[in-house]
Amino acid sequence: MQNTRYALALSALLSAAGASAQVTPTPPPGTTPPAPAPAAPAPVVAATPAPPSESVPYGAGMKFNLSPDGTKYVRFLTWHQVWARYTENNTGTLRAPGKPQSDQIDFALRRSRLIVLSQLNPRFLVYTHIGINNQTAVSGGFAPAVDGKKPQLFVHEAVVEYKVNKYLNLGAGMHYQNGLSRMTRSSTINYLTLDAPLTNWPTIEAIDQFVRGIGVYGKGRVGKLDYVLSVNESFLTNQTGAFSTPLGLGATTGTGAAAVNRGTNVAQYNPQGTNHVYQGYFSYEFLDQEANLLPFNVGTYLGSKRVFNIGAGFFYNKDGMVSRSSNSVLDAAGIAATTAAGTSAFNTVPVDKHDIALFSADVFFDTPINKETGTAFTAYAVYYNYNMGPNHTRFIGASNTGWGTDARRGNAVPHSGTGNVGYVQAGYLLPKSLLGPKLRVQPYASHLLAGYEGLRKSDGEQQNVNIFDAGANFYIDGHNAKFTINYRARPDFTDVNNLDYKPEITLQTQVAL
């Protein structure tokens, strides 16, 4: 981007020099010709400025002022994240119909996004966010589990916002003003690690639209306390297959007239859930104040700020989950009637409804260490308490390498469920003299530890989830142009009694304008 600016400056200077060398018109007869114009000065090439001592974590993007004072503007932001990776798949993974595959090297379009942001005046804001996610050759397409082609370009956010006063802004639309934790409302451009742990979005694509919801919110800052509260619609789960009827909440034994379906006491998302979602997040900023125009918390500032925040949040949805206890038994006639009734059978078959109640507390610290050498340190830690009904556990894999609908396929890991989750990450920005001023290096590591009550061994003991990541960011132009190399050790839960850790190695290329 700097080279482009220098080229534009040079072109402007050369154009100016060319204009000064225009042909002089012939003077009228009888007049003394004017002295010839002095020779045009040689064009001056602007000196290359010294490289900045600090990377800018989140620039203004492509901004076009619509008024002289800049109070009315349109701003564009776009970014792509492309993955090249080696993955050892979970046991039994299909790479294509009928084709088991143990591992592969593949490529994925993790994210492709565009934001258009406009301010009509200092009180009104409107922005639209569109894009696609998780496209691979075998998944993430129009039919996400079994098709990689033509992924749906959809609206992530469509928001209007009004500034009431310096303490309160009110907004409405499809928004990302999430509660729960700092990482639940994180920017995807400036992560410290390769990506989010995904556990930070526990209801993704179940009762929301890719972590967004249609509703209203209030946000603002009072002194050093930053806050956001929102009320959203709960999207219908649109479940098909087993969990679309109460039969999926049980297990069938026997056949024919002897068939019996008994409840498993495992909660799933309620296909008839229509209650509102209430959520909020509060953060106290002890040091530098962070920007809060958009709901995108920064993952690492690369030494440009000193930030120490402590936050807490919540998420609540009444009757968002449903289960059948082991006392709920359907005989052959009941099974037939439930099958015929479909989702309507939830009105006749006894089920237990459960609230989704989620809570978190987190801390974020980011500081320059040595301004002269450009070193910096970043750390983040969060604790989640998830209540999602008895024994609920859900599996998800980012840009899943497997084909089909098996929840444990490809690179899937236990993503969320009733239980407790702890996550910590830390990174160190190395001195700018290490590889020269045009390439900065930031090694990092993270660990996720989760205990879900639905993951138990044969002896009844809970099987914990441990996921380890380590890697490094290579910054060419801050977060605007960077590469990330990441190694992950991932547990394969195909056999809960005997976990097998699988490796993933991912190279991400990111360009953001």
Coordinates of C-alpha atoms in Angstrom, one line a residue:
M1 CA 0.0 0.0 0.0
Q2 CA 2.9 2.4 0.7
N3 CA 4.4 1.7 -2.7
T4 CA 1.1 2.6 -4.3
R5 CA 1.1 5.9 -2.5
Y6 CA 4.6 6.7 -3.6
A7 CA 3.7 5.8 -7.2
L8 CA 0.7 8.1 -7.1
A9 CA 2.8 10.9 -5.6
L10 CA 5.4 10.5 -8.3
S11 CA 2.8 10.4 -11.1
A12 CA 1.3 13.7 -9.7
L13 CA 4.7 15.4 -9.7
L14 CA 5.5 14.2 -13.3
S15 CA 2.1 15.5 -14.4
A16 CA 2.7 18.9 -12.8
A17 CA 6.1 19.0 -14.6
G18 CA 4.5 18.1 -17.9
A19 CA 1.9 20.9 -17.4
S20 CA 4.6 23.5 -16.9
A21 CA 6.1 22.5 -20.3
Q22 CA 3.0 23.5 -22.3
V23 CA 3.6 25.2 -25.8
T24 CA 3.7 29.0 -25.6
P25 CA 1.4 30.8 -28.1
T26 CA 3.0 33.0 -30.8
P27 CA 2.9 36.8 -29.7
P28 CA 1.0 39.3 -32.0
P29 CA 3.1 41.2 -34.7
G30 CA 5.1 44.2 -33.4
T31 CA 5.4 42.9 -29.9
T32 CA 8.6 41.8 -28.3
P33 CA 8.6 38.1 -27.8
P34 CA 8.7 37.2 -24.1
A35 CA 11.8 35.6 -22.7
P36 CA 11.7 31.9 -23.0
A37 CA 10.2 30.1 -20.0
P38 CA 12.7 28.7 -17.6
A39 CA 13.5 25.0 -17.9
A40 CA 11.1 22.8 -16.0
P41 CA 12.6 21.7 -12.8
A42 CA 13.5 18.0 -12.6
P43 CA 10.8 16.1 -10.8
V44 CA 11.5 15.5 -7.2
V45 CA 10.9 12.0 -5.9
A46 CA 9.5 11.9 -2.4
A47 CA 11.9 10.4 0.0
T48 CA 10.8 7.0 1.4
P49 CA 9.6 7.6 5.0
A50 CA 10.9 5.5 7.8
P51 CA 8.8 2.4 8.5
P52 CA 6.3 2.9 11.3
S53 CA 7.5 1.7 14.7
E54 CA 4.0 0.3 15.5
S55 CA 1.5 -1.6 13.3
V56 CA -1.9 -0.2 13.0
P57 CA -4.3 -2.9 14.2
Y58 CA -7.5 -1.7 12.5
G59 CA -7.4 1.2 10.0
A60 CA -10.2 3.3 8.5
G61 CA -10.4 1.0 5.4
M62 CA -11.6 2.6 2.2
K63 CA -13.3 5.8 3.4
F64 CA -15.0 8.4 1.2
N65 CA -16.1 11.6 2.7
L66 CA -19.5 13.0 1.5
S67 CA -19.2 16.3 3.3
P68 CA -16.2 18.6 3.7
D69 CA -16.0 18.1 7.4
G70 CA -16.1 14.3 7.1
T71 CA -19.2 13.9 9.3
K72 CA -21.0 12.2 6.3
Y73 CA -19.1 9.4 4.8
V74 CA -19.2 5.9 3.2
R75 CA -16.6 3.4 4.3
F76 CA -15.8 -0.1 2.8
L77 CA -14.0 -2.9 4.4
T78 CA -13.3 -6.3 2.8
W79 CA -11.1 -9.2 3.7
H80 CA -10.4 -12.8 2.6
Q81 CA -8.9 -15.6 4.7
V82 CA -7.6 -18.6 2.7
W83 CA -6.4 -21.8 4.3
A84 CA -4.0 -24.5 3.1
R85 CA -3.7 -27.3 5.5
Y86 CA -2.9 -30.9 6.4
T87 CA -5.5 -32.7 8.5
E88 CA -5.6 -36.2 10.0
N89 CA -9.3 -36.9 10.0
N90 CA -11.4 -38.4 12.8
T91 CA -11.9 -42.1 12.6
G92 CA -14.5 -43.2 10.0
T93 CA -14.5 -39.9 8.0
L94 CA -15.7 -40.0 4.5
R95 CA -14.1 -37.6 2.0
A96 CA -16.7 -38.4 -0.7
P97 CA -19.8 -40.7 -0.9
G98 CA -18.6 -44.1 0.1
K99 CA -14.9 -43.1 0.3
P100 CA -13.2 -43.3 3.7
Q101 CA -10.1 -41.1 4.0
S102 CA -7.7 -40.9 6.9
D103 CA -6.0 -37.6 6.0
Q104 CA -5.5 -35.1 3.2
I105 CA -4.0 -31.8 2.2
D106 CA -6.8 -29.4 1.2
F107 CA -7.6 -25.8 0.7
A108 CA -10.5 -23.7 2.2
L109 CA -12.0 -20.3 1.9
R110 CA -12.4 -19.7 5.7
R111 CA -14.0 -16.2 5.3
S112 CA -14.8 -13.8 2.5
R113 CA -16.5 -10.6 3.7
L114 CA -17.5 -7.1 2.8
I115 CA -18.8 -4.3 5.0
V116 CA -20.4 -1.1 3.8
L117 CA -20.6 1.5 6.6
S118 CA -22.1 4.9 6.3
Q119 CA -22.7 7.8 8.7
L120 CA -25.4 10.3 7.7
N121 CA -24.5 12.6 10.6
P122 CA -22.8 12.1 14.0
R123 CA -26.0 10.6 15.4
F124 CA -27.0 8.1 12.6
L125 CA -25.1 5.0 11.5
V126 CA -26.1 2.4 8.9
Y127 CA -24.0 -0.6 8.0
T128 CA -24.3 -3.8 6.0
H129 CA -22.1 -6.9 6.3
I130 CA -22.2 -9.7 3.7
G131 CA -20.1 -12.7 3.0
I132 CA -19.5 -16.5 2.9
N133 CA -17.7 -18.9 5.3
N134 CA -16.1 -22.3 5.4
Q135 CA -16.1 -23.3 1.7
T136 CA -14.1 -26.4 1.0
A137 CA -14.2 -28.9 -1.9
V138 CA -16.6 -31.2 0.0
S139 CA -18.6 -29.0 2.4
G140 CA -19.7 -25.4 3.0
G141 CA -21.6 -25.1 -0.3
F142 CA -25.3 -24.7 -1.1
A143 CA -26.0 -27.9 0.9
P144 CA -23.3 -27.3 3.5
A145 CA -22.7 -30.9 4.8
V146 CA -22.5 -32.6 1.4
D147 CA -21.7 -29.9 -1.2
G148 CA -18.8 -27.5 -1.5
K149 CA -20.0 -25.5 -4.6
K150 CA -21.8 -22.2 -4.7
P151 CA -21.9 -21.3 -1.0
Q152 CA -24.7 -18.9 -0.1
L153 CA -23.7 -15.3 0.0
F154 CA -25.8 -14.0 2.9
V155 CA -26.3 -11.0 5.1
H156 CA -24.3 -11.2 8.3
E157 CA -25.5 -7.8 9.6
A158 CA -27.9 -5.1 8.5
V159 CA -28.0 -2.4 11.2
V160 CA -29.3 1.1 11.8
E161 CA -28.1 2.9 14.9
Y162 CA -29.0 6.2 16.6
K163 CA -26.9 8.0 19.2
V164 CA -29.2 9.1 22.0
N165 CA -26.4 10.8 24.0
K166 CA -22.8 10.2 24.9
Y167 CA -23.7 7.3 27.2
L168 CA -26.2 5.4 25.0
N169 CA -26.6 4.3 21.4
L170 CA -29.7 2.4 20.2
G171 CA -29.7 0.0 17.2
A172 CA -31.9 -2.5 15.4
G173 CA -31.6 -5.0 12.7
M174 CA -29.6 -8.2 12.1
H175 CA -26.7 -7.4 14.4
Y176 CA -23.6 -8.8 16.1
Q177 CA -24.0 -6.9 19.4
N178 CA -23.6 -10.1 21.3
G179 CA -23.4 -10.7 25.0
L180 CA -21.6 -13.4 26.9
S181 CA -17.9 -12.6 26.3
R182 CA -15.3 -10.5 24.6
M183 CA -14.6 -13.2 22.1
T184 CA -18.3 -13.8 21.4
R185 CA -18.2 -10.3 19.8
S186 CA -14.7 -10.5 18.4
S187 CA -13.3 -9.2 15.1
T188 CA -12.3 -12.0 12.8
I189 CA -9.5 -9.8 11.2
N190 CA -7.2 -9.4 14.1
Y191 CA -7.1 -12.6 16.1
L192 CA -4.0 -13.4 18.1
T193 CA -4.3 -17.1 17.2
L194 CA -5.3 -18.6 13.9
D195 CA -9.0 -18.4 14.7
A196 CA -11.5 -18.3 17.5
P197 CA -12.0 -21.5 19.5
L198 CA -15.6 -21.6 18.3
T199 CA -16.8 -22.5 21.8
N200 CA -17.2 -18.7 22.2
W201 CA -20.3 -19.0 19.9
P202 CA -22.2 -21.8 21.6
T203 CA -25.5 -21.5 19.7
I204 CA -24.0 -20.8 16.2
E205 CA -26.4 -21.7 13.4
A206 CA -28.8 -23.4 15.8
I207 CA -31.0 -20.5 17.0
D208 CA -29.1 -17.6 15.3
Q209 CA -27.9 -16.7 11.8
F210 CA -24.2 -17.3 12.0
V211 CA -23.9 -15.8 15.5
R212 CA -26.2 -12.9 14.5
G213 CA -29.7 -12.2 15.6
I214 CA -32.6 -10.0 14.5
G215 CA -33.5 -7.6 17.3
V216 CA -32.7 -4.4 19.1
Y217 CA -29.7 -3.4 21.3
G218 CA -28.4 -0.6 23.5
K219 CA -24.7 0.0 23.9
G220 CA -22.5 2.7 25.3
R221 CA -19.9 3.7 27.8
V222 CA -20.2 5.3 31.3
G223 CA -16.8 6.4 32.5
K224 CA -14.6 3.3 32.1
L225 CA -17.5 0.8 31.9
D226 CA -18.4 -0.3 28.4
Y227 CA -21.7 -2.2 28.0
V228 CA -24.1 -3.8 25.5
L229 CA -27.5 -5.3 26.0
S230 CA -29.7 -6.8 23.4
V231 CA -33.0 -8.6 22.8
N232 CA -33.3 -10.9 19.7
E233 CA -35.6 -13.3 18.1
S234 CA -34.8 -16.9 18.4
F235 CA -34.5 -18.4 15.0
L236 CA -36.3 -21.7 14.3
T237 CA -33.9 -24.6 14.3
N238 CA -35.4 -26.0 11.1
Q239 CA -34.2 -29.4 12.1
T240 CA -34.8 -32.4 9.9
G241 CA -34.3 -36.0 10.6
A242 CA -34.3 -37.6 14.0
F243 CA -34.4 -34.4 16.1
S244 CA -37.4 -33.0 14.2
T245 CA -39.7 -35.3 16.2
P246 CA -39.7 -36.5 19.9
L247 CA -38.4 -39.9 18.6
G248 CA -35.0 -38.4 18.2
L249 CA -34.9 -37.7 21.9
G250 CA -35.1 -41.4 22.6
A251 CA -33.6 -44.7 21.4
T252 CA -35.6 -47.5 19.8
T253 CA -35.1 -51.1 20.7
G254 CA -36.9 -54.1 19.2
T255 CA -38.8 -54.3 15.9
G256 CA -42.4 -54.5 14.7
A257 CA -45.0 -54.8 17.4
A258 CA -42.2 -55.2 20.0
A259 CA -40.5 -51.9 19.2
V260 CA -40.1 -49.5 22.2
N261 CA -38.7 -46.0 22.1
R262 CA -37.3 -44.8 25.5
G263 CA -36.1 -41.3 26.2
T264 CA -32.3 -40.8 26.5
N265 CA -32.4 -37.8 28.8
V266 CA -30.1 -35.9 26.3
A267 CA -31.2 -32.4 25.4
Q268 CA -31.4 -31.0 21.9
Y269 CA -32.4 -27.6 20.5
N270 CA -36.2 -27.1 20.7
P271 CA -37.8 -27.2 17.2
Q272 CA -40.7 -25.2 18.6
G273 CA -38.5 -22.6 20.4
T274 CA -39.8 -19.1 19.8
N275 CA -38.9 -17.2 22.9
H276 CA -36.7 -14.1 22.8
V277 CA -32.9 -14.2 23.4
Y278 CA -31.6 -11.8 26.1
Q279 CA -27.9 -11.2 26.3
G280 CA -25.4 -8.7 27.6
Y281 CA -21.7 -8.0 28.1
F282 CA -20.0 -5.5 30.5
S283 CA -16.3 -4.6 30.4
Y284 CA -14.3 -2.3 32.7
E285 CA -11.4 -0.6 30.9
F286 CA -8.6 0.1 33.4
L287 CA -6.1 1.5 30.9
D288 CA -6.6 2.7 27.4
Q289 CA -10.1 3.1 26.0
E290 CA -11.1 0.9 23.1
A291 CA -13.2 1.9 20.1
N292 CA -16.8 0.7 20.2
L293 CA -18.2 2.1 17.0
L294 CA -18.6 -1.5 15.6
P295 CA -19.1 -4.7 17.7
F296 CA -15.7 -6.1 16.8
N297 CA -13.3 -6.6 19.8
V298 CA -9.6 -6.6 18.8
G299 CA -7.6 -9.8 19.5
T300 CA -4.1 -8.2 19.5
Y301 CA -3.1 -4.5 19.2
L302 CA 0.5 -5.3 18.3
G303 CA 1.8 -2.8 20.8
S304 CA -0.3 0.2 19.7
K305 CA -2.4 0.3 22.9
R306 CA -2.1 -0.6 26.6
V307 CA -5.4 -2.4 27.4
F308 CA -6.4 -4.2 30.6
N309 CA -10.1 -5.1 30.7
I310 CA -12.2 -7.4 33.0
G311 CA -15.6 -8.4 31.6
A312 CA -18.6 -10.5 32.3
G313 CA -21.6 -11.5 30.3
F314 CA -24.7 -13.6 29.9
F315 CA -27.1 -15.2 27.4
Y316 CA -30.6 -16.5 28.2
N317 CA -33.3 -18.2 26.1
K318 CA -36.4 -19.7 27.8
D319 CA -37.3 -23.2 26.7
G320 CA -34.6 -23.2 24.1
M321 CA -33.8 -26.9 24.7
V322 CA -36.0 -30.1 25.0
S323 CA -35.4 -33.7 26.2
R324 CA -37.2 -36.9 27.1
S325 CA -36.4 -38.5 30.3
S326 CA -35.8 -42.3 30.6
N327 CA -39.4 -42.5 32.1
S328 CA -40.8 -41.4 28.7
V329 CA -41.6 -44.7 26.8
L330 CA -43.4 -45.1 23.5
D331 CA -44.7 -48.5 22.3
A332 CA -45.0 -49.5 18.7
A333 CA -48.3 -47.7 18.3
G334 CA -46.9 -44.6 19.9
I335 CA -43.8 -44.7 17.6
A336 CA -46.1 -44.9 14.5
A337 CA -48.3 -42.1 15.7
T338 CA -45.3 -39.9 16.5
T339 CA -43.7 -40.6 13.1
A340 CA -46.9 -39.6 11.3
A341 CA -47.3 -36.4 13.4
G342 CA -43.8 -35.2 12.8
T343 CA -42.9 -32.0 14.7
S344 CA -46.5 -31.7 15.9
A345 CA -45.9 -34.7 18.1
F346 CA -44.1 -32.3 20.5
N347 CA -47.6 -31.2 21.5
T348 CA -48.7 -34.7 22.5
V349 CA -45.6 -36.7 23.6
P350 CA -44.4 -35.7 27.1
V351 CA -41.1 -33.8 26.9
D352 CA -39.1 -31.7 29.3
K353 CA -38.1 -28.2 28.3
H354 CA -35.0 -26.5 29.5
D355 CA -33.7 -22.9 29.4
I356 CA -30.5 -22.0 27.7
A357 CA -28.6 -20.1 30.4
L358 CA -25.0 -19.1 29.7
F359 CA -22.5 -17.0 31.8
S360 CA -18.9 -15.9 31.4
A361 CA -16.1 -13.9 32.9
D362 CA -13.0 -12.9 31.1
V363 CA -9.8 -10.8 31.2
F364 CA -7.8 -9.2 28.4
F365 CA -4.4 -7.7 28.6
D366 CA -2.3 -6.1 25.8
T367 CA 0.7 -3.9 26.2
P368 CA 3.9 -2.7 24.5
I369 CA 7.0 -4.1 26.2
N370 CA 9.7 -2.0 24.5
K371 CA 8.7 0.9 22.3
E372 CA 12.2 1.1 20.6
T373 CA 12.4 -2.6 19.7
G374 CA 8.6 -2.9 19.0
T375 CA 8.0 -5.8 21.3
A376 CA 4.5 -6.4 22.8
F377 CA 2.6 -8.9 24.9
T378 CA -1.0 -10.1 24.6
A379 CA -3.0 -12.4 26.8
Y380 CA -6.7 -13.4 27.1
A381 CA -8.5 -15.8 29.4
V382 CA -12.2 -16.7 29.7
Y383 CA -14.4 -19.0 31.8
Y384 CA -17.8 -20.2 30.5
N385 CA -20.6 -21.8 32.4
Y386 CA -23.1 -23.4 30.0
N387 CA -26.5 -24.7 31.0
M388 CA -28.2 -26.3 27.9
G389 CA -30.2 -29.1 29.3
P390 CA -29.2 -32.6 30.5
N391 CA -26.2 -34.2 28.8
H392 CA -26.2 -31.9 25.7
T393 CA -23.1 -31.9 23.7
R394 CA -22.6 -30.6 20.1
F395 CA -19.7 -31.2 17.7
I396 CA -18.4 -28.7 15.1
G397 CA -15.3 -28.5 12.9
A398 CA -14.2 -25.3 11.1
S399 CA -14.3 -25.7 7.3
N400 CA -14.9 -29.3 8.0
T401 CA -12.7 -31.7 6.0
G402 CA -15.3 -34.5 6.0
W403 CA -18.3 -35.2 3.8
G404 CA -21.7 -36.2 5.1
T405 CA -23.8 -35.6 8.2
D406 CA -21.9 -37.5 10.8
A407 CA -21.4 -35.0 13.6
R408 CA -17.9 -36.4 14.5
R409 CA -16.6 -36.4 10.9
G410 CA -13.5 -34.6 9.6
N411 CA -11.9 -32.3 12.1
A412 CA -15.0 -31.9 14.4
V413 CA -14.5 -31.5 18.2
P414 CA -16.9 -31.1 21.1
H415 CA -17.9 -27.5 20.6
S416 CA -20.5 -26.7 23.3
G417 CA -22.7 -28.4 25.8
T418 CA -23.8 -28.4 29.4
G419 CA -20.7 -27.9 31.5
N420 CA -17.8 -25.6 32.0
V421 CA -15.1 -24.3 29.6
G422 CA -11.8 -22.5 30.2
Y423 CA -9.8 -21.0 27.4
V424 CA -6.5 -19.1 27.6
Q425 CA -4.2 -17.7 24.9
A426 CA -1.0 -15.6 24.9
G427 CA 1.4 -14.2 22.3
Y428 CA 4.6 -12.2 22.1
L429 CA 5.5 -9.7 19.3
L430 CA 9.2 -10.2 18.7
P431 CA 11.6 -7.3 18.1
K432 CA 11.2 -5.6 14.7
S433 CA 15.0 -6.1 14.1
L434 CA 14.6 -9.9 14.0
L435 CA 13.6 -10.1 10.3
G436 CA 13.7 -6.5 9.3
P437 CA 11.1 -3.7 9.6
K438 CA 8.9 -5.1 6.8
L439 CA 8.2 -8.5 8.5
R440 CA 7.1 -8.8 12.1
V441 CA 6.7 -12.2 13.9
Q442 CA 4.4 -13.0 16.8
P443 CA 4.5 -16.6 18.2
Y444 CA 1.5 -17.6 20.3
A445 CA -0.1 -20.6 22.1
S446 CA -3.6 -21.4 23.4
H447 CA -5.3 -24.2 25.4
L448 CA -9.0 -25.1 25.7
L449 CA -10.2 -27.3 28.6
A450 CA -13.9 -28.2 28.7
G451 CA -15.9 -30.6 30.8
Y452 CA -19.3 -31.5 29.4
E453 CA -21.7 -33.8 31.3
G454 CA -22.7 -35.6 28.1
L455 CA -19.2 -36.9 27.5
R456 CA -18.7 -39.9 29.8
K457 CA -16.7 -43.1 29.7
S458 CA -18.3 -46.5 30.1
D459 CA -17.6 -46.3 33.9
G460 CA -19.5 -43.0 34.1
E461 CA -16.4 -40.8 34.5
Q462 CA -16.5 -37.5 32.6
Q463 CA -14.1 -37.3 29.7
N464 CA -12.7 -33.8 29.4
V465 CA -11.9 -32.0 26.2
N466 CA -8.3 -30.6 25.7
I467 CA -7.4 -28.8 22.5
F468 CA -3.9 -27.3 22.1
D469 CA -2.8 -24.8 19.4
A470 CA 0.5 -23.2 18.8
G471 CA 1.8 -21.1 15.9
A472 CA 3.0 -17.7 14.7
N473 CA 1.7 -14.7 12.9
F474 CA 3.9 -13.1 10.2
Y475 CA 2.9 -9.5 9.6
I476 CA 3.7 -7.8 6.4
D477 CA 1.4 -4.8 6.9
G478 CA -0.1 -5.3 10.4
H479 CA -3.4 -7.2 10.3
N480 CA -4.0 -5.9 6.7
A481 CA -1.6 -8.4 5.2
K482 CA -0.4 -11.4 7.2
F483 CA 0.3 -15.1 7.2
T484 CA -0.4 -17.4 10.1
I485 CA 1.0 -20.9 10.6
N486 CA -0.8 -23.0 13.2
Y487 CA -0.4 -26.5 14.7
R488 CA -3.3 -28.1 16.5
A489 CA -3.6 -31.3 18.6
R490 CA -7.2 -32.3 18.4
P491 CA -9.0 -35.1 20.3
D492 CA -10.9 -37.6 18.3
F493 CA -14.0 -38.6 20.3
T494 CA -15.1 -41.5 18.1
D495 CA -14.3 -43.7 21.1
V496 CA -14.9 -41.7 24.2
N497 CA -13.1 -44.3 26.3
N498 CA -9.9 -44.0 24.3
L499 CA -9.2 -40.6 22.9
D500 CA -6.8 -40.3 19.9
Y501 CA -5.2 -36.9 19.3
K502 CA -5.1 -35.9 15.6
P503 CA -2.8 -33.3 14.1
E504 CA -3.7 -30.3 12.0
I505 CA -1.3 -27.9 10.3
T506 CA -2.8 -24.8 8.8
L507 CA -1.3 -22.0 6.8
Q508 CA -3.6 -19.0 6.5
T509 CA -3.2 -16.0 4.2
Q510 CA -5.1 -12.9 5.1
V511 CA -5.5 -9.6 3.2
A512 CA -7.8 -7.0 4.6
L513 CA -8.5 -3.6 3.1

